[in-house]
Every structure is written in C-alpha cells, then in structure tokens.
XYZ file of C-alpha atoms in Angstrom:
632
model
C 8.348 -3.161 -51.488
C 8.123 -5.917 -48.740
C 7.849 -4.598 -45.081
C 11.225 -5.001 -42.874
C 10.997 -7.696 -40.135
C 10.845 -5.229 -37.197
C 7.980 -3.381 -38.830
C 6.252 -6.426 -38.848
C 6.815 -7.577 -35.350
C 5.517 -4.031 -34.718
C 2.191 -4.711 -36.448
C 1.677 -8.460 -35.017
C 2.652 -6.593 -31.685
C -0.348 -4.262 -32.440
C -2.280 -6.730 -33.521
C -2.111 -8.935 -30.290
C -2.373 -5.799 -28.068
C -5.578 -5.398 -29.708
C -6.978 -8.629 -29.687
C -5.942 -9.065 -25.985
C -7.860 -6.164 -25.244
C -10.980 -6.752 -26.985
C -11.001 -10.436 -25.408
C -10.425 -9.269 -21.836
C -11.589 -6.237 -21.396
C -14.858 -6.497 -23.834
C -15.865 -2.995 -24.168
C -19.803 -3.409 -24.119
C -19.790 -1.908 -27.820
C -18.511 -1.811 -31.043
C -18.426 1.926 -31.228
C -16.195 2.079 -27.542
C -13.681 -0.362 -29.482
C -13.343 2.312 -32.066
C -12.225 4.735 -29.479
C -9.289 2.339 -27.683
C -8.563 1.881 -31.031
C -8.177 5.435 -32.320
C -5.586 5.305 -29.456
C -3.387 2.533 -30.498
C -3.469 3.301 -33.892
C -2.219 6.991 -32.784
C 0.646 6.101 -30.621
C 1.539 3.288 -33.656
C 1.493 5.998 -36.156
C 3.537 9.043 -33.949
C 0.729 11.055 -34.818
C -0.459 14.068 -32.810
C -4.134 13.936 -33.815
C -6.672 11.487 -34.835
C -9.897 11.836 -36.538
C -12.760 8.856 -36.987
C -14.916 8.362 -40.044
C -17.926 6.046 -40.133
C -20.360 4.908 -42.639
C -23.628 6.684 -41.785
C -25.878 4.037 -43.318
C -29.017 6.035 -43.233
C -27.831 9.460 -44.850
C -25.438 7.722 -47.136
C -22.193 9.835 -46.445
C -18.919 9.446 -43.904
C -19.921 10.887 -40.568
C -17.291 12.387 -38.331
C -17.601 9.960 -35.018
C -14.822 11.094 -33.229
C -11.530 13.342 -33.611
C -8.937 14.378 -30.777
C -6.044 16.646 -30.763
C -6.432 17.398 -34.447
C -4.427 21.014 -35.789
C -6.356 20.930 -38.642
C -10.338 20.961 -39.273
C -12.498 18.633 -40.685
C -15.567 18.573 -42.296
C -18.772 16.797 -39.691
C -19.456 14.989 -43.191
C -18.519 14.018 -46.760
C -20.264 11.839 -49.596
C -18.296 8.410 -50.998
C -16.120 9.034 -53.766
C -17.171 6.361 -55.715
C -20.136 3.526 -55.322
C -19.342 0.705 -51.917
C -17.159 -2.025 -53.433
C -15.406 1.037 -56.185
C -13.419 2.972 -53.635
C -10.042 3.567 -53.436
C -8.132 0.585 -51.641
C -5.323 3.475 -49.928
C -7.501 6.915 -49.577
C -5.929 9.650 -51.830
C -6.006 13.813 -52.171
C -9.296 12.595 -53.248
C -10.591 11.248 -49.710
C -8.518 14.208 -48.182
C -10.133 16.624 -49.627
C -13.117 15.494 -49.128
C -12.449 15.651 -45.142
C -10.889 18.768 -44.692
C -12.596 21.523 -44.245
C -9.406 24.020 -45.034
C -7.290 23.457 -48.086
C -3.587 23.505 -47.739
C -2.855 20.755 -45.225
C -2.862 17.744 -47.497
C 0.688 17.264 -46.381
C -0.170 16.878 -42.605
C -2.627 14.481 -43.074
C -2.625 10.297 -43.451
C -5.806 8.520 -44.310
C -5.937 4.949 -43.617
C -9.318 2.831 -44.696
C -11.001 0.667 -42.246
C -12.132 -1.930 -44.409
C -14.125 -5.504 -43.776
C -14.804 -8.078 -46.500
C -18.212 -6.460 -47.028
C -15.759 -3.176 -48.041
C -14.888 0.449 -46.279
C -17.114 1.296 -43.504
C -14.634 3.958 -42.322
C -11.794 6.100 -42.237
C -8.603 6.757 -39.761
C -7.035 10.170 -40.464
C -4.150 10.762 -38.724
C -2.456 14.745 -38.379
C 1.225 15.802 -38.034
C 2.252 19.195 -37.563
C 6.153 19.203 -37.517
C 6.919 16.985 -40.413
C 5.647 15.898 -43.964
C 3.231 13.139 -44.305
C 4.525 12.135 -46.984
C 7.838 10.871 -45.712
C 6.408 7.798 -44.068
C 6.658 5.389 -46.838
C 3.668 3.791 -48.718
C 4.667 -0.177 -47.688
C 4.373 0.622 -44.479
C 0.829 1.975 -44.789
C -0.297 -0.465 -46.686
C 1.015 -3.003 -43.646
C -0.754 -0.694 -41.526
C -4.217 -0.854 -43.584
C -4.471 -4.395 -43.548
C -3.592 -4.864 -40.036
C -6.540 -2.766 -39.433
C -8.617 -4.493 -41.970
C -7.875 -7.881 -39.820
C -8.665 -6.198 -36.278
C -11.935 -4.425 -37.658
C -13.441 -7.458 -39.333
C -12.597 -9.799 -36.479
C -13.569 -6.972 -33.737
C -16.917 -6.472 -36.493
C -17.879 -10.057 -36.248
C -17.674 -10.138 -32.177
C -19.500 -7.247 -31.649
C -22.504 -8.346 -34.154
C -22.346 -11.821 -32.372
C -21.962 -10.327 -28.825
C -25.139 -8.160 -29.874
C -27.439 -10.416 -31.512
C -26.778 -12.293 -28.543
C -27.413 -9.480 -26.463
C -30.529 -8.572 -28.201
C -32.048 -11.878 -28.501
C -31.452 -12.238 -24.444
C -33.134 -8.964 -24.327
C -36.065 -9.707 -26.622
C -37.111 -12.741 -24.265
C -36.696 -11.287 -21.193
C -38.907 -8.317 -21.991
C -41.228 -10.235 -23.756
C -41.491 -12.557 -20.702
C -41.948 -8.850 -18.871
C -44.553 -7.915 -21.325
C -46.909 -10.592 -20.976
C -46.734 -11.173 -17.371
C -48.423 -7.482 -17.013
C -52.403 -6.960 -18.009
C -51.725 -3.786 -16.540
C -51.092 -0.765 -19.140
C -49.058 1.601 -17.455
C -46.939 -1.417 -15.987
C -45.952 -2.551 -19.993
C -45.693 1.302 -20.965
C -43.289 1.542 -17.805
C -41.408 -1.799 -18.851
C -41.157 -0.539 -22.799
C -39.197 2.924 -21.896
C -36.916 0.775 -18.706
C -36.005 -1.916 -21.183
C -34.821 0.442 -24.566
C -33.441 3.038 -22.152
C -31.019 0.041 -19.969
C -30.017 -1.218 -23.645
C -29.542 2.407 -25.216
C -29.214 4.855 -22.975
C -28.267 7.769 -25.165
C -31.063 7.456 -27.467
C -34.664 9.409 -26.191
C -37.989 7.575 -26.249
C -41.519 8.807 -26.674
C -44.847 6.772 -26.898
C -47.447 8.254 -28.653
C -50.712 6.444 -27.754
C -54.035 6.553 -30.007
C -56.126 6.270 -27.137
C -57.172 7.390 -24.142
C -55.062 6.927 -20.705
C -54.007 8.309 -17.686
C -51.527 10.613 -17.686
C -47.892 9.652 -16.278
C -45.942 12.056 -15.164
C -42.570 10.282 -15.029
C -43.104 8.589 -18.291
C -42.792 10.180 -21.970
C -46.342 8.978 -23.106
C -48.569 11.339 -24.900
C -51.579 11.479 -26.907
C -51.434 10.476 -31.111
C -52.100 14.125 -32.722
C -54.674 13.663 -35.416
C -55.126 17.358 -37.347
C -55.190 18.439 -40.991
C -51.853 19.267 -41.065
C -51.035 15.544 -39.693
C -50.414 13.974 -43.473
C -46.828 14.783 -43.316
C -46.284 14.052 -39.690
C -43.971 10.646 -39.845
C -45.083 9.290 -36.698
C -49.075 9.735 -37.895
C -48.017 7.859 -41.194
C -45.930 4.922 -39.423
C -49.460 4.729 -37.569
C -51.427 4.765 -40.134
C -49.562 2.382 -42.447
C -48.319 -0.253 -39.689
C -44.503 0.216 -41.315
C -41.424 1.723 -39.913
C -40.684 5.377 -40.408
C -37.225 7.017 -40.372
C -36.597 10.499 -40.875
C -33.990 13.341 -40.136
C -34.398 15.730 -37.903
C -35.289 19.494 -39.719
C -32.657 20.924 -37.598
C -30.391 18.262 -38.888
C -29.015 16.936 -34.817
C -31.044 14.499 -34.664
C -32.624 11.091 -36.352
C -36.489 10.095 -35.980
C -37.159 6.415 -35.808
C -40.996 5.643 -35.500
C -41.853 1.750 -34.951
C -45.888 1.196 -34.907
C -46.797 -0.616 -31.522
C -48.682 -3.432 -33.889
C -51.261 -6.137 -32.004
C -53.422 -8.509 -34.094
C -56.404 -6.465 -33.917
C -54.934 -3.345 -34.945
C -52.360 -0.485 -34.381
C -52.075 0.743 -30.926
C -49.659 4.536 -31.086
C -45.850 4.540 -31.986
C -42.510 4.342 -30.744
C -40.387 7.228 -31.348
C -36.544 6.644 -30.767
C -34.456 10.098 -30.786
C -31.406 9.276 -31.608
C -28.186 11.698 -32.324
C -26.711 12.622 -35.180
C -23.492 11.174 -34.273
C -24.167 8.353 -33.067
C -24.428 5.871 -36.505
C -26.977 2.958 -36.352
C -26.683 -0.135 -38.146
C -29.451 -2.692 -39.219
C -29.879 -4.785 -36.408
C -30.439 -2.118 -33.672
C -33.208 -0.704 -36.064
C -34.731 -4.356 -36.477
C -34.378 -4.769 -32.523
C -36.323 -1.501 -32.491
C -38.822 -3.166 -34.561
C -39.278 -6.439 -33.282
C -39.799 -4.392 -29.476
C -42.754 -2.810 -30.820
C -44.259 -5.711 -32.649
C -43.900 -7.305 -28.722
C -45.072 -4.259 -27.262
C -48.105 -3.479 -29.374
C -49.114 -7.042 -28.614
C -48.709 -6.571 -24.622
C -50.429 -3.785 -25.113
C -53.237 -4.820 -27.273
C -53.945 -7.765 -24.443
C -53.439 -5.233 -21.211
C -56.257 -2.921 -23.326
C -58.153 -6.105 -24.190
C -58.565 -7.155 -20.185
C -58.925 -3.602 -19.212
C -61.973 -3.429 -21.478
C -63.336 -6.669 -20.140
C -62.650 -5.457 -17.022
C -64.003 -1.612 -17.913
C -67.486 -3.417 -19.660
C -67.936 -5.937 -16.519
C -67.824 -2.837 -13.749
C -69.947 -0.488 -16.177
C -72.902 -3.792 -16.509
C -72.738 -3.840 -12.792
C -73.344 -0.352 -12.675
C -76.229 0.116 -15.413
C -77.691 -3.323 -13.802
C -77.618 -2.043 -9.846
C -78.592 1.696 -11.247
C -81.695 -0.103 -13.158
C -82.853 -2.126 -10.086
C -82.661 0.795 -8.103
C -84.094 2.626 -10.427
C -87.375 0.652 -10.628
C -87.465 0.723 -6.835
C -88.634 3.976 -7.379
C -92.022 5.456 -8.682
C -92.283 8.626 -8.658
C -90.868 10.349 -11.851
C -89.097 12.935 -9.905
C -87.605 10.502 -7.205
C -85.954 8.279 -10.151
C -84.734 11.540 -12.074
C -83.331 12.494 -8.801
C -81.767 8.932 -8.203
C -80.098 9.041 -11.590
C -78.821 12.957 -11.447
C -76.949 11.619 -8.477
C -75.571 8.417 -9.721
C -74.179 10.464 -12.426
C -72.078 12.975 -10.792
C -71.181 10.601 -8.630
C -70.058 8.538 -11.798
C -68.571 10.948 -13.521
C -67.632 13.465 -11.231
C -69.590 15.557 -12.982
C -70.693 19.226 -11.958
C -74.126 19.478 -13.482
C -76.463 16.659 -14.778
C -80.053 17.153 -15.798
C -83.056 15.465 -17.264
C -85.239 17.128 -19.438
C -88.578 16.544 -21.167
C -89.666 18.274 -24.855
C -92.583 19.958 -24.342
C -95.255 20.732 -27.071
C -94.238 24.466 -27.702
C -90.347 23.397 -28.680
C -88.794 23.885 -24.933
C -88.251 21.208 -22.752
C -89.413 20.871 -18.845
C -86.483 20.328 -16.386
C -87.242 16.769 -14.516
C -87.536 17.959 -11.076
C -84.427 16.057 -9.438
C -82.113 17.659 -11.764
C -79.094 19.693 -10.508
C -79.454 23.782 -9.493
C -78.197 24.783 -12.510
C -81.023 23.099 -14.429
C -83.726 24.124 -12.152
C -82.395 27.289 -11.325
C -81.173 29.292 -14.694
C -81.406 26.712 -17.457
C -83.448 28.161 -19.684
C -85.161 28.165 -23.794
C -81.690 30.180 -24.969
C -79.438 27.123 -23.375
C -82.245 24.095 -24.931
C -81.781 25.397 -28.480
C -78.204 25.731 -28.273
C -78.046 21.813 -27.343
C -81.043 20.855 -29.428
C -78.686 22.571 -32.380
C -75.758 20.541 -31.119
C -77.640 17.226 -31.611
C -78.988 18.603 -34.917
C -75.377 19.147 -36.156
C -73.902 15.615 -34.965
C -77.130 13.737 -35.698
C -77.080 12.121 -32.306
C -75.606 12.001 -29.265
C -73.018 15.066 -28.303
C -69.675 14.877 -26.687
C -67.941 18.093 -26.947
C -64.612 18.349 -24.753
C -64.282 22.264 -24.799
C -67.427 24.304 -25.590
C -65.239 27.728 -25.917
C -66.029 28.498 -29.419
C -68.001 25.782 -30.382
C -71.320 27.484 -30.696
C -72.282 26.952 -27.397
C -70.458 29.546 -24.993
C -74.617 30.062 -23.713
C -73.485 27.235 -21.524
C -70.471 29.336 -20.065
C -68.449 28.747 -17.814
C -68.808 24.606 -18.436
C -66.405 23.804 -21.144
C -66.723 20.121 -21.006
C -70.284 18.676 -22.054
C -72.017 14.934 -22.607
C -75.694 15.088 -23.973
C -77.602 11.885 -25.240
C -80.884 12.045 -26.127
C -83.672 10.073 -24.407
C -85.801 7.665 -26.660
C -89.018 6.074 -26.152
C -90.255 3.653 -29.213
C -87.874 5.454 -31.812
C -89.150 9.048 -30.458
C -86.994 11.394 -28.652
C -89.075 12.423 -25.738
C -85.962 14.625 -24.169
C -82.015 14.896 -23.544
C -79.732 14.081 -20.308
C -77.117 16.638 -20.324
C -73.447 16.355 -18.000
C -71.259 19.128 -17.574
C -68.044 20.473 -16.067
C -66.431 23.219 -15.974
C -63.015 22.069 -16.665
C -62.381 21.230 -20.951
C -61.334 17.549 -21.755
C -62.825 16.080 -18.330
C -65.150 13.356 -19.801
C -63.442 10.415 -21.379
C -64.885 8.749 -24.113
C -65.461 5.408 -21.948
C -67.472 7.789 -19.906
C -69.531 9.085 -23.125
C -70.376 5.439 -23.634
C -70.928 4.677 -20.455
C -73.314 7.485 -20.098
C -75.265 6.439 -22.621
C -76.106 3.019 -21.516
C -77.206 4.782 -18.619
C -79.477 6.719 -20.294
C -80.733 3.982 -22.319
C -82.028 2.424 -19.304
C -83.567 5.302 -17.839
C -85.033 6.375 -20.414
C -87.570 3.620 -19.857
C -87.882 3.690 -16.824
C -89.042 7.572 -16.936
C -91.592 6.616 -19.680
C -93.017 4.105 -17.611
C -93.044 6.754 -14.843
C -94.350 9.652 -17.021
C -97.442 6.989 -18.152
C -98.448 6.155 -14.968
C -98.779 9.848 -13.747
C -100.350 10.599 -16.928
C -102.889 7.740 -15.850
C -103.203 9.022 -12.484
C -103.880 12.189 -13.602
C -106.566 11.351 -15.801
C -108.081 9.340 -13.214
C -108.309 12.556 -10.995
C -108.523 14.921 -13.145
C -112.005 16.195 -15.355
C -110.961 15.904 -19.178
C -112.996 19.114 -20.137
C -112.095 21.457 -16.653
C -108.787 19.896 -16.361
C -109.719 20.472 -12.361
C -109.681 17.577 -10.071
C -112.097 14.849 -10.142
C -115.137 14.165 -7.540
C -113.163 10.710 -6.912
C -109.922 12.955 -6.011
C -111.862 15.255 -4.178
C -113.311 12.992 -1.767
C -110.718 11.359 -1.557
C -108.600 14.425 -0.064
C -111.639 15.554 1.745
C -111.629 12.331 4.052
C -107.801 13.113 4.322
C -108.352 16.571 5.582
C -110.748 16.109 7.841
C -108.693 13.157 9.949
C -105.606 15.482 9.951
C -106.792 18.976 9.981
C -108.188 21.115 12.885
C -110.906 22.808 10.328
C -112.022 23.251 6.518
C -114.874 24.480 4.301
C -116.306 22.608 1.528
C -118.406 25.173 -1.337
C -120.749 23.420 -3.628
C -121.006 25.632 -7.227
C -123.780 25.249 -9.377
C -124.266 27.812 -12.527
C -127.799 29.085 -12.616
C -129.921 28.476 -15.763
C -127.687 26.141 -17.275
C -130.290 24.725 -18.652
C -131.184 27.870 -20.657
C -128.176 28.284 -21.966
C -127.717 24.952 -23.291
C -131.250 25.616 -24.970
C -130.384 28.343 -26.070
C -126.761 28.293 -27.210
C -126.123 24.751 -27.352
C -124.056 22.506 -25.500
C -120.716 23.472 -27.093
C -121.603 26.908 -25.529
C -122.542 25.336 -22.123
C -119.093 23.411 -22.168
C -117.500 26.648 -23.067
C -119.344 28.561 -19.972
C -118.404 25.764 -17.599
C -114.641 26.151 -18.176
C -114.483 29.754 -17.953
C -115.991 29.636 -14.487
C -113.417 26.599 -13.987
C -110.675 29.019 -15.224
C -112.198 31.469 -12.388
C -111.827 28.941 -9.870
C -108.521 28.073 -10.697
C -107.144 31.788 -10.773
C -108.528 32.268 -6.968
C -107.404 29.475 -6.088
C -103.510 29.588 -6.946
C -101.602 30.209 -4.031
C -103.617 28.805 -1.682
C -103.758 24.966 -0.245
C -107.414 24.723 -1.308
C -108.634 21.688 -4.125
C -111.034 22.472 -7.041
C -113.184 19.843 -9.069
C -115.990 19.129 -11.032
C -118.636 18.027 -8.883
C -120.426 16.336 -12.000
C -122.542 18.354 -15.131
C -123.020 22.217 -13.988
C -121.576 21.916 -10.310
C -118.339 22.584 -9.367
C -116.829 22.286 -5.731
C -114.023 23.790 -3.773
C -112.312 22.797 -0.456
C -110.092 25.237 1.826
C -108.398 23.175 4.834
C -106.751 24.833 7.324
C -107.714 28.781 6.826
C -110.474 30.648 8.876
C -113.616 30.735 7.869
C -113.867 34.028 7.008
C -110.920 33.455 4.452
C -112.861 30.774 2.769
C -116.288 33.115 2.305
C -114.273 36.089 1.000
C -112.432 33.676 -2.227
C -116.027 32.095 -2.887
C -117.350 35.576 -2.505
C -114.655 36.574 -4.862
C -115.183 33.613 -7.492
C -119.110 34.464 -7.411
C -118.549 38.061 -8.341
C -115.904 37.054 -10.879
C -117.946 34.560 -12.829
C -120.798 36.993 -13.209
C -119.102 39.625 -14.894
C -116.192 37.208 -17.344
C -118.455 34.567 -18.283
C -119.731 34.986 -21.483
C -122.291 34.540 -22.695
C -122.827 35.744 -19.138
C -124.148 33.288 -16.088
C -124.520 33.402 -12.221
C -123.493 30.996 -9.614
C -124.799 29.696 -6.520
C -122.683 28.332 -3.610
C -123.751 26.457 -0.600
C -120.669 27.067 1.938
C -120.435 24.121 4.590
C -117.664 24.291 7.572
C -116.292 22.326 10.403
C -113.996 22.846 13.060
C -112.409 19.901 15.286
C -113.157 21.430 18.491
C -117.061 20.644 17.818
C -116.475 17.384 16.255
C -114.695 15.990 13.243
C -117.972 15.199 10.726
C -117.991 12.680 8.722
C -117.544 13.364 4.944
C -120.903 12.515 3.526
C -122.189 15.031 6.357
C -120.350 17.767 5.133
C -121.095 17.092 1.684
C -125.081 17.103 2.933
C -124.521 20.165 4.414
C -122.997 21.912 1.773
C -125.857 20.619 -0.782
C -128.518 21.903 1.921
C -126.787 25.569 1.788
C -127.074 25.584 -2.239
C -130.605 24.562 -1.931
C -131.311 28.111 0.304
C -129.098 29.927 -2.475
C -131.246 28.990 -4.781
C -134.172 29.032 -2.946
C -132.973 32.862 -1.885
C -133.009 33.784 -5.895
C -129.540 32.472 -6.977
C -126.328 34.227 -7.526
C -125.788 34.303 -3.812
C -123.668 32.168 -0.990
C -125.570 30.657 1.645
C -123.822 29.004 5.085
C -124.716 25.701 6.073
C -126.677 25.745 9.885
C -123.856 26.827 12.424
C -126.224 24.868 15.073
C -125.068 21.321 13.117
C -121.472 22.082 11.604
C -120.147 25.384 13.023
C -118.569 27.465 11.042
C-alpha cells in the first residue's frame, strides 16, 4: 500500500527539519541528536510518550538511553531477538515484549527500528494511552522507519566524521602538551584536564606503579600489588600491557583500564568510570587507548629526566659528603658529620653508626643520634641483625608495627644497610622515623651509596686509631706507652699549675722469673697493671709501662696528698692480689709551678732517685723525692 502524497510531504518535511537542524545547530554529539530527535519523532507520531533503545556494544543487549512521559514501564534492558543482520525489519509483539516490563499494553505501544546499513542499532517506542496502536496503519510506519533509517545513517556518518575529527585534533594537541612537559605532575595534570574537557561525564583515576608525591586535587594513587590482586582488572591490564574492560559488580557502572605503555616498560593505568547508560562505541575506547599509549610515553620521558636529574643531585651529594668526609680524621668527628648529613637528607629522626664487636653486640660510633647513645641497646642490635638475616641484605621496612621489630617502638619507619669493609660486614647504619611509609625508596638507594662511601672512610679511620693506639699503648699491659707518657708529661707540665710522677718497680722480679718462669712474671706484671688501672679510673691521671718490671703513673692537677694516698692504695693492693704474691716500690716525685716548672727529664730523675731510697729503705714502701729540689 503506497503512502498518500500529503503523508509524504509530511515525512520530507521531517526529514528537512531534521537535517536543518543537525547542520545548523550541530549538537556536539551523536547521543544529544538522539534526544532532539526523540522529540520530532514524538510530535510526528501524536504520541504521548517516547522511549530510546540503543545497542550497548559491550554487554550485548538494548539499553534503555532515554524515555519521557511514558504510561507504561519498560524494562532498563533486553537481549536481541535474533543475531545483528537477522532481526525483524518492523519490530513485532516479539520486540514489545521484550521492552515492557508489564504485560497487557501491547496495544499502546509502537516500535519503530533505527536502522543504518551496518543494521539496527536501536529502537523508538512510542506510547498512547487514549487510543489503539494498532489503528495507525502499517504503510505509514514503514514510511516512517525508513525516514528514520535515512536521518540516522546520515546523522551516524557526521557524528563519526565530526569525532574522528575531533579526536584526531585532540590527540595532537595533547600530545604536543605531553611532550612539552619533563615535569610529572604537569603530564598527570594534563592527562585528567584533557579526557575530562572531551568527556566530562565519565570519572578518571591513575593508578601509578611508582613512587610520587601525593596530589591532592588530582585522582592519582598508588598500583595495589597484594595476593588477592590476580583478579583485580586494573593489576592485569598492568601486568599484560592490553586493555581491560569490565562491569561494574554493582552493575551502574563500566571499568575501562588502558596501561600507560612507554618503550621501556609499563608505567600504572588509566581507569575511565563510565555509566551504565551512557553506551560507548569503538572509537571513544580506541581514543582511550591511543591517550595512554601517548601518556605512558610522556610519562616514561618526565620519569626518565627526573631520574637523571634525581642520580645527578644524589652524585653531588655522595661526592661533596665524601670530600667532606675525608676532611675529617677522627672516627667520631666523621660519624658525627655523616649522622647529620643524614637527617638532614632524609629528614630523618634517628641515624646511627654502629660497629660489631667481638662478643656479638655492636659499639655505637660516638656521633650517633641520642637515641643510639642513650637507650640503644643488645635487645634492639639483634632485632636488626635478625632483620638483615631475614632479607639477606640491606633492610627497608616502611611500618615496623608487627614486623618483628616493635623493640624499636615508637619508630615505625626504618632504613638499615650494612657497612662493608673488603667483603666483611664490620657494622650497620640504621635511619628511623617515627611516622610509617616516610622513607622513599629513592631515599633507600640513596642511603646506601652513602653508606658505601663511608664505610671506607670509617675503616680508614678505625686503622689509623688502631695504629695510634698501638703506638701508645704496651701490647702485654694494654696501659700507655713510655713514648705516650712523656709525651703527656711535657704537656702537663707547660699547662698545669702542679703534678706527681710515681715510678713502680716490683721487687724480686727477678726471683720470680727464676723461679716461676717468665710466663708467670708476665702474668704478675699485668695483675699489678690491672691494679693500676682500677685506682686509676675516674681520675685524670695516665698509667704506662715504664719498660720490663717498672711501671709509672702521673696525677696532674690534684694535691699532693691525693696523689700519695692512690699510690699508697695501689702498693697495698698489689701486695695482697698478686699472685703468686709480689711487693712494689714507688719513688713519688712532685712539682708545683709556683717553685718552678721542671723540666721533664728532671722529674723523671727525681722520681728514679726516690725508688732508689725505697729500695734502699727495704722495698715495698713509697719514698718522696727531696722537697728542697722539687717541692712537693
């Protein structure tokens, strides 16, 4: 049955109103064209309601886009009747049904196609509520079904033009954006500006493997790695490199994930929230893909400088930290140096250098940090010496709560790297703060460079005292050397205003050498050293081996009656500890600046003259050197 004239002057009316529209006032999408044209077609057809189908390409059914003034309800979504390119050319009770969620209103209902070339991609159903659907007869739907199939494929065609277009544009502008910027927040900013100017109802998250600084007005987090990440999409577009899409459990929304890819690797993922109404077609989600592939390589060369960057400030660092560092020679001024490069560094709370010592502890460097010097003690070295045991190396922990170490409450955050000389660990650095997740792993490595270099230096440091020490210090006594002593004799006697110098010598050593041997005599001649030493801690006064049986003291600085009274005490001590049991004589020589600073070869004379009268006087005695020459 052909359609009367009018009727067709009413569709090429429609038509033209249509075309004029879409031409003129370009709505800036395809799916805004669907609304004016839900209008049109509602007036054309004297309906009271309209309703909106659209292919949802991703779930595979009809989704409900749009409906207004409907009497009747319909169903948010319903499956094809048949495979695209098999379905009914002028929708049946089949298609109704499908739609409508009550049965029973058939009759009020029209269902017109919206068809392209390609095949149905939609459906107009119009409602009535005061007269039979039926009645409107089936020529002049058909007219009305093609004239829509005409509009829609011609409207189809300029809206996938006007957006390629549109896309392209906006795939060399902000790749011109992305590669102007080697700074990393500036491309994250430009990735969330540019998707959310060209879809603005859609939400956008960046998940970032690595480290950064947080943003507050930008929707960038951290890549979650856990053991329940296998099924997480965005983990798997990651890991994989390939685009992930995925509904929504609550069944709102739809999950896009697009891997921000650079030549050297994967960088995090773009995650576009989009809702459940709104239906995406193939080009959008390539558009998607093609601004991550541009992203992930902006990215990858903003990380790339900011590493070159990050690496040159850290070797100027380590370099001016080593040259400083061997400015230094004392082992305690270089730990001290370094303890304070550190938290300035790092910011750090706490930072300490420590040394392992032959029993299993380890000796604080002094220059460390209170805590270290203060109340780190043997529970706190095992717990880290356990910690470097477990990760077979150096330890970064970001929250020690329940990771074995809460002996190192309240610091949750720790760095620890172990100090090597030659392939031995000598000892550990150890950083803390009290705040978890406050070190960065740039840090960690940063720290350990550090270290590295320090390390050496401190050995070089800890050889030379050990050196120094044995230069003034007796290898069987362990007191001071003769060398030392006169040394710091000559000192004293230049600064000071008096002092007393006591020349030891153990009677009979002979016999007892004879007698017990010489093993026995070095025995005997440490145990009165051991004496010595116990008398003598506390005060200012030096102790050495004056050379075979003779040992020597010097008190600066206390009376003179001080100074008798501990030699007094040593002589008394030695005769009843030793064993086997010897005597001691002591030759006590004393100065005083107001009669005369002596020489130090005088005093020494005068001190050796005052042993001679102890022994002279029957040993185990202290004589006084002559008051008339040195006054005591």
């Amino acid at each position: 049955m052909s359609v009367p004239c009018s009727m067709e002057m009413k569709f090429n009316r429609l038509n033209s109103r249509l075309f004029e529209w879409m031409m003129t006032e370009t709505p800036p999408a395809f799916e805004q064209f669907l609304v004016k044209l839900m209008k049109e077609m509602k007036d054309f057809m004297h309906a009271e309601g309209t309703a909106c189908y659209m292919f949802h390409q991703w779930r595979g059914v009809y989704q409900l886009y749009r409906q207004e003034d409907t009497p009747v309800y319909f169903h948010h979504s319903f499956a094809p009747a048949a495979p695209p390119g098999q379905e009914e050319q002028m929708p049946g009770p089949s298609i109704k049904g499908r739609m409508l969620a009550q049965p029973g209103h058939h009759d009020q209902v029209i269902v017109l196609p919206l068809k392209k070339m390609s095949g149905i991609v939609g459906y107009l159903a119009f409602t009535y509520t005061d007269k039979n659907s039926s009645l409107i007869p089936s020529s002049y739907l058909k007219a009305a079904s093609e004239s829509l199939e005409k509009v829609i494929e011609k409207a189809d065609n300029f809206y996938t033009m006007k957006e390629e277009k549109k896309m392209f544009e906006r795939l060399l502008n902000v790749t011109a954006h992305f590669h102007s910027s080697i700074d990393i927040q500036t491309v994250l900013k430009e990735i969330i500006a540019t998707l959310s100017e060209v879809y603005p109802s859609f939400q956008y998250h960046l998940h970032l493997s690595q480290e950064f600084e947080e943003m507050p007005d930008l929707p960038v987090y951290v890549l979650s790695y856990n053991e329940s990440s296998s099924s997480n999409t965005g983990l798997q577009a990651f890991i994989t490199g390939e685009f992930q899409i995925i509904e929504n459990p609550d069944g709102q929304q739809f999950l896009l994930y697009a891997p921000l890819k650079g030549r050297q690797g994967v960088y995090g993922v773009l995650q576009i929230t989009i809702p459940y109404t709104l239906p995406i077609r193939g080009k959008e989600v390539e558009f998607f893909i093609q601004i991550a592939d541009t992203a992930g390589k902006a990215f990858e060369n903003a990380r790339l400088y900011e590493q070159a960057r990050k690496q040159n400030n850290d070797l100027q660092i380590i370099t001016a930290a080593s040259q400083r560092l061997n400015s230094y020679t004392k082992l305690s001024e270089k730990a001290a140096f370094m303890v304070e490069q550190i938290q300035e560094i790092f910011q750090a709370d706490e930072a300490g250098f420590l040394t392992y010592a032959g029993d299993g502890g380890a000796s604080v460097l002094e220059g460390s940090s209170n805590y270290f010097t203060s109340i780190f003690n043997l529970e706190e070295v095992s717990a880290i010496r356990s910690l470097f045991e477990r990760e077979s190396g150096p330890v970064f922990i970001s929250d020690l709560h329940g990771d074995g170490a809460d002996v190192l409450h309240p610091y949750r955050s720790l760095m620890a790297v172990p100090m090597k000389d030659h392939h031995q660990q000598t000892g550990f650095a150890v950083v803390l703060h009290k705040k978890p997740s406050f070190f960065s792993f740039d840090s960690f490595k940063l720290l350990q460079s550090l270290v590295q270099h320090s390390a050496l230096a401190f050995a070089n440091s800890i050889l030379q005292e050990e050196l120094e020490r044995a230069v003034i210090t007796d290898y069987l006594t362990k007191l001071h050397s003769r060398i030392y002593l006169d040394h710091r004799v000559e000192k004293h006697i230049k600064e000071d205003e008096q002092g007393h110098l006591i020349l030891i010598d153990i009677d009979h050593f002979k016999a007892v050498n004879d007698t017990y041997g010489h093993q026995t005599g070095d025995e005997v001649i440490c145990q009165a050293a051991a004496v010595i030493q116990e008398e003598m801690a506390g005060s200012s006064g030096l102790a050495a081996r004056w050379g075979g049986e003779e040992l020597a003291v010097y008190f600066p600085s206390i009376s003179s009656g001080e100074a008798y009274q501990i030699t007094e005490s040593i002589r008394e001590r030695i005769a009843s500890e030793t064993h086997p049991g010897v005597t001691v004589s002591c030759g006590f020589s004393s100065w005083k600046a107001i009669h005369g600073r002596p020489e130090r070869k005088e005093l020494i004379l005068q001190a050796d003259r005052a042993l001679y009268q102890a022994k002279k006087a029957g040993r185990n005695c202290i004589k006084k050197n002559d008051p008339g020459i040195l006054p005591g």
